[in-house]
C-alpha positions as a printed Julia matrix, in Angstrom:
349×3 Matrix{Float64}:
  -2.42   -9.26   28.68
  -3.07  -12.28   26.46
  -1.63  -15.55   27.73
   1.32  -16.14   25.35
   0.78  -19.86   25.61
  -2.77  -19.63   24.3
  -3.46  -19.19   20.58
  -6.48  -17.01   19.91
  -8.85  -16.77   16.98
 -10.67  -13.65   15.83
 -13.72  -14.07   13.64
 -14.5   -11.04   11.52
 -18.04   -9.8    11.28
 -19.28   -9.06    7.79
 -17.28   -9.72    4.66
 -13.66   -9.43    3.54
 -13.03   -8.55   -0.09
  -9.9    -9.86   -1.77
  -7.76   -8.12   -4.37
  -9.1   -10.46   -7.04
 -12.7    -9.49   -6.31
 -13.78  -12.59   -4.38
 -15.59  -11.96   -1.11
 -15.06  -14.12    1.98
 -17.52  -14.33    4.85
 -16.74  -15.12    8.46
 -12.99  -14.91    8.03
 -11.05  -16.23   11.01
  -7.56  -15.11   12.03
  -5.38  -17.23   14.31
  -2.93  -15.15   16.31
  -0.81  -14.92   19.42
   0.38  -11.98   21.49
   3.09  -11.4    24.07
   3.32   -8.47   26.49
   0.83   -5.7    27.21
  -0.52   -2.96   24.96
   0.03    0.51   26.41
  -2.79    2.99   26.93
  -1.91    4.84   23.72
  -2.03    1.62   21.71
   1.39    2.42   20.27
   3.97    0.02   21.69
   3.14   -2.85   19.34
   5.43   -4.93   17.15
   3.96   -7.0    14.32
   5.85  -10.15   13.33
   5.11  -11.61    9.88
   5.89  -15.25    9.14
   7.36  -16.97    6.09
   5.73  -19.48    3.73
   5.07  -22.44    6.03
   5.28  -20.5     9.29
   2.61  -19.96   11.91
   1.59  -17.5    14.6
   4.02  -19.26   16.98
   6.81  -16.77   16.43
   8.45  -17.73   19.72
   9.03  -21.19   18.22
  10.58  -20.22   14.88
  12.22  -16.93   15.97
  13.11  -17.89   19.53
  16.41  -16.03   19.41
  14.68  -12.66   19.01
  12.48  -13.07   22.11
  13.43  -12.08   25.63
  14.55   -9.24   27.87
  16.71   -6.76   25.97
  16.02   -8.41   22.62
  13.97   -7.2    19.66
  10.83   -8.87   21.0
  10.85   -7.91   24.69
   7.42   -8.61   26.25
   8.26   -6.29   29.14
   8.56   -3.38   26.72
   6.39   -4.27   23.73
   3.06   -5.75   22.76
   4.1    -8.36   20.19
   1.58   -9.73   17.71
   1.95  -12.54   15.19
  -0.94  -13.89   13.14
  -1.22  -16.79   10.74
  -1.43  -15.55    7.14
  -4.58  -15.66    5.08
  -4.54  -18.8     2.91
  -2.43  -20.83    5.32
  -3.53  -23.87    7.33
  -2.74  -22.97   10.95
  -6.08  -21.54   12.0
  -6.57  -18.59    9.67
  -9.08  -18.98    6.86
  -7.59  -20.92    3.96
  -8.09  -23.99    1.77
  -8.59  -26.3     4.77
 -11.36  -24.09    6.2
 -15.01  -25.07    5.69
 -16.76  -23.51    2.72
 -19.73  -21.5     4.09
 -22.12  -23.08    1.58
 -21.13  -26.74    1.91
 -19.33  -27.16    5.21
 -16.62  -29.12    3.37
 -13.08  -27.73    3.04
 -12.55  -25.1     0.36
  -9.69  -27.17   -1.09
  -8.8   -26.04   -4.62
 -11.83  -23.72   -4.73
 -10.27  -21.31   -2.25
  -9.89  -17.98   -4.07
  -6.55  -16.48   -5.0
  -5.02  -14.24   -2.35
  -2.25  -11.66   -2.42
   0.29  -10.38    0.08
  -1.8    -7.19    0.26
  -4.81   -9.27    1.28
  -2.72  -10.74    4.11
  -1.71   -7.27    5.28
  -5.22   -5.84    5.13
  -6.39   -8.76    7.25
  -3.61   -8.07    9.75
  -4.9    -4.5     9.87
  -8.36   -5.75   10.83
  -6.82   -7.84   13.6
  -4.84   -4.91   14.99
  -7.98   -2.77   14.95
  -9.74   -5.39   17.06
  -6.8    -5.55   19.48
  -6.76   -1.77   19.92
  -3.39   -1.25   18.24
  -3.28    2.26   16.81
   0.35    2.4    15.73
   3.15   -0.11   15.23
   6.6     0.69   16.53
   7.9    -1.97   14.2
   6.73   -4.43   11.58
   9.25   -7.15   10.8
   9.41  -10.3     8.71
  11.6   -12.46    6.54
  10.95  -13.96    3.11
   7.14  -13.94    2.64
   7.03  -12.11    5.96
   9.37   -9.49    4.5
   6.95   -9.0     1.61
   4.2    -8.27    4.14
   6.48   -5.9     6.03
   7.14   -3.93    2.82
   3.41   -3.64    2.09
   2.6    -2.21    5.52
   3.99    1.32    5.0
   2.3     1.44    1.59
  -1.15    0.35    2.8
  -1.08    1.92    6.27
   1.57    4.66    6.24
   0.09    6.48    9.24
   0.37    3.41   11.46
   4.05    2.55   10.94
   7.04    3.64   12.99
   9.69    1.47   11.35
  10.07   -1.56    9.1
  12.56   -4.44    8.99
  12.41   -6.53    5.81
  14.72   -9.56    5.79
  15.78  -11.72    2.84
  13.08  -10.47    0.5
  12.48   -8.37   -2.6
  10.29   -5.64   -4.04
   8.74   -8.11   -6.47
   9.06  -11.82   -7.1
  11.67  -12.53   -9.72
  11.45  -14.95  -12.64
  13.95  -17.08  -10.69
  11.66  -17.34   -7.66
   8.53  -17.85   -9.75
  10.27  -20.66  -11.61
  11.33  -22.35   -8.38
   7.79  -22.08   -7.0
   6.25  -23.48  -10.18
   8.64  -26.44  -10.16
   7.48  -27.24   -6.63
   3.83  -26.94   -7.61
   4.41  -29.25  -10.57
   5.74  -31.85   -8.13
   2.5   -31.58   -6.16
   0.35  -31.74   -9.29
   2.17  -34.88  -10.44
   1.09  -36.8    -7.33
  -1.82  -39.16   -8.2
  -3.58  -38.09   -4.99
  -3.75  -34.47   -6.17
  -6.92  -34.91   -8.27
  -7.05  -31.24   -9.26
  -6.6   -30.21   -5.66
  -9.52  -32.17   -4.22
  -8.37  -34.94   -1.92
  -9.67  -36.44    1.32
  -7.89  -35.49    4.52
  -6.71  -39.07    4.96
  -5.22  -39.23    1.46
  -3.3   -36.03    0.71
  -0.65  -35.79   -2.03
   2.12  -36.74    0.38
   4.77  -37.67   -2.16
   4.23  -34.53   -4.23
   4.31  -32.17   -1.26
   7.38  -33.94    0.15
   9.15  -33.55   -3.2
   8.19  -29.87   -3.31
   9.66  -29.34    0.16
  12.84  -31.18   -0.79
  13.26  -28.87   -3.79
  12.52  -25.83   -1.63
  15.15  -26.79    0.95
  17.85  -26.63   -1.71
  16.91  -23.0    -2.4
  16.72  -22.22    1.33
  20.27  -23.39    2.02
  23.61  -22.84    0.32
  26.4   -24.88   -1.24
  28.65  -24.22    1.75
  25.97  -25.08    4.3
  25.22  -28.5     2.83
  28.84  -29.22    1.98
  30.03  -28.51    5.52
  27.19  -30.45    7.11
  27.08  -33.48    4.82
  29.78  -33.44    2.19
  29.74  -36.84    0.5
  29.05  -38.74    3.72
  27.38  -42.05    2.88
  24.0   -43.16    4.14
  23.97  -46.89    4.48
  25.37  -48.98    1.65
  23.76  -47.01   -1.16
  23.17  -43.28   -0.92
  24.27  -40.12    0.85
  23.33  -38.38    4.09
  22.11  -35.28    2.27
  19.48  -37.46    0.56
  18.19  -38.61    3.94
  18.11  -35.02    5.15
  15.97  -33.89    2.2
  13.61  -36.84    2.56
  13.26  -36.1     6.27
  12.44  -32.45    5.58
   9.8   -33.49    3.05
   8.21  -35.98    5.43
   8.07  -33.41    8.24
   6.24  -30.87    6.09
   3.68  -33.41    4.89
   2.82  -34.13    8.52
   2.12  -30.47    9.31
   1.05  -28.64    6.14
  -1.61  -28.77    3.47
  -0.82  -29.04   -0.25
  -3.57  -26.62   -1.32
  -2.31  -24.07    1.21
   1.19  -24.53   -0.2
  -0.08  -23.82   -3.71
  -2.16  -20.84   -2.52
   0.72  -19.2    -0.67
   3.4   -19.8    -3.3
   1.08  -18.22   -5.89
   0.52  -15.27   -3.55
   4.28  -14.83   -3.32
   4.61  -15.02   -7.11
   2.07  -12.17   -7.39
   4.1   -10.04   -4.97
   5.0    -6.71   -6.57
   4.89   -3.56   -4.46
   4.64   -1.55   -7.67
   1.52   -3.25   -9.05
  -1.15   -0.58   -9.52
   1.2     2.04   -8.08
   3.21    3.04  -11.13
   6.01    0.52  -10.64
   8.14   -0.6    -7.71
  10.57    2.33   -7.81
   7.77    4.89   -7.72
   5.85    3.02   -5.01
   8.84    2.67   -2.69
   9.8     6.32   -3.18
   6.61    7.19   -1.29
   7.57    5.19    1.84
   8.11    7.7     4.63
   9.03    5.18    7.33
  12.64    4.15    7.98
  13.27    0.66    6.61
  16.08   -1.7     7.53
  16.67   -4.12    4.67
  18.64   -7.18    5.77
  20.53   -9.09    3.11
  22.03  -12.55    3.59
  25.29  -12.86    1.69
  24.76  -16.56    0.83
  21.07  -16.32   -0.12
  20.48  -17.83   -3.57
  16.68  -17.43   -3.46
  16.58  -13.68   -2.83
  20.15  -12.67   -3.66
  21.75   -9.49   -2.24
  21.27   -7.62   -5.52
  17.54   -7.48   -4.74
  18.06   -5.96   -1.31
  20.49   -3.39   -2.71
  17.81   -2.43   -5.22
  15.28   -2.01   -2.42
  17.56    0.36   -0.53
  18.22    2.46   -3.63
  14.48    2.99   -4.05
  13.6     3.63   -0.39
  14.07    7.26    0.74
  14.92    6.14    4.28
  16.29    2.71    3.53
  19.29    1.22    5.3
  21.1    -1.93    4.21
  22.5    -4.44    6.68
  24.34   -7.63    5.83
  23.77  -10.82    7.77
  26.82  -13.03    7.37
  25.64  -16.61    7.26
  26.75  -19.8     5.54
  23.19  -21.1     5.68
  21.67  -19.29    2.72
  18.12  -17.97    2.79
  17.33  -19.78    6.05
  20.09  -17.81    7.75
  17.47  -15.44    9.15
  15.94  -18.35   11.07
  19.27  -19.9    12.1
  21.67  -17.02   12.84
  19.25  -15.16   15.08
  21.79  -13.65   17.49
  23.54  -11.52   14.84
  20.16  -10.7    13.27
  18.88   -9.48   16.64
  21.98   -7.29   16.95
  21.4    -5.77   13.5
  17.8    -4.92   14.36
  18.77   -3.55   17.78
  21.36   -1.27   16.2
  18.8     0.01   13.72
  16.27    0.75   16.47
  18.92    2.41   18.64
  19.84    4.72   15.75
  16.16    5.48   15.29
  15.8     6.48   18.93
  18.93    8.61   18.77
  17.51   10.81   16.03
  13.9    10.84   17.27
């Protein structure tokens, strides 16, 4: 059993080829596990994180961990790894370039969601996981969850994809590009090459502020802040957005943000597979698609479309006033939705 308090890093031997043709050497994967893998290597659950998430799933999805919950370490071997291209220990723009020893920065090659999933597959091979009982994720994590039964159909028992879509929409691409433009406008950006002690703080903070508006809803912000003043000139919601921007700057890298938002924009399960409808029609695993009624980033129409195209798709609605971030906030009802899905799976097995 891996100590759940200790992050681990796996360094791949050999090379790792990306969808775009670039080849990475010595790729490292930061990950954490909870529980014990059974002798058959088949009691594992893979948790996939969202854009600025990390392998610390027990921090950002605390409500799903514990006895009798979706992530029960007494029953399951739970794995969460940091995504390729991020900045929490897995190879990405902040990692040293093998030729120079300096960070890759803007030279880090383009990655895709499929690259992230193939790297997760290499990690699970190293851990001895033969089959996943469940792969689950929300937002960018949901994109990874949808790719799993397409890339590794023989290894998947069930899928839960939360607040996500079959392909990134023009709406989402536009929102991502607006955030990137905020980063690019920062004088410190310098085409993505900046010293560690002088990152594009203002640009990344502005990008996060913009993102938070798409992660929440009108009702959520209205009920929390309304028109409450902040000092003699301004509003509390302004302070909230500035605070969120400042927090991200202290923990995330601007090049990683650009890399991952571009990977999300490239997300299309149908690319190279004859289109999304045809690709999803081949998914044999049961898939629970969770829709958040107040989500303006990935609206419910996209989850309904997913279920229409999945042969064994099931739609569940998470009632939340909090918009897209509802899957990180309203974890008790989300846990109940997933538990019901898994109970129904067991009943027909």
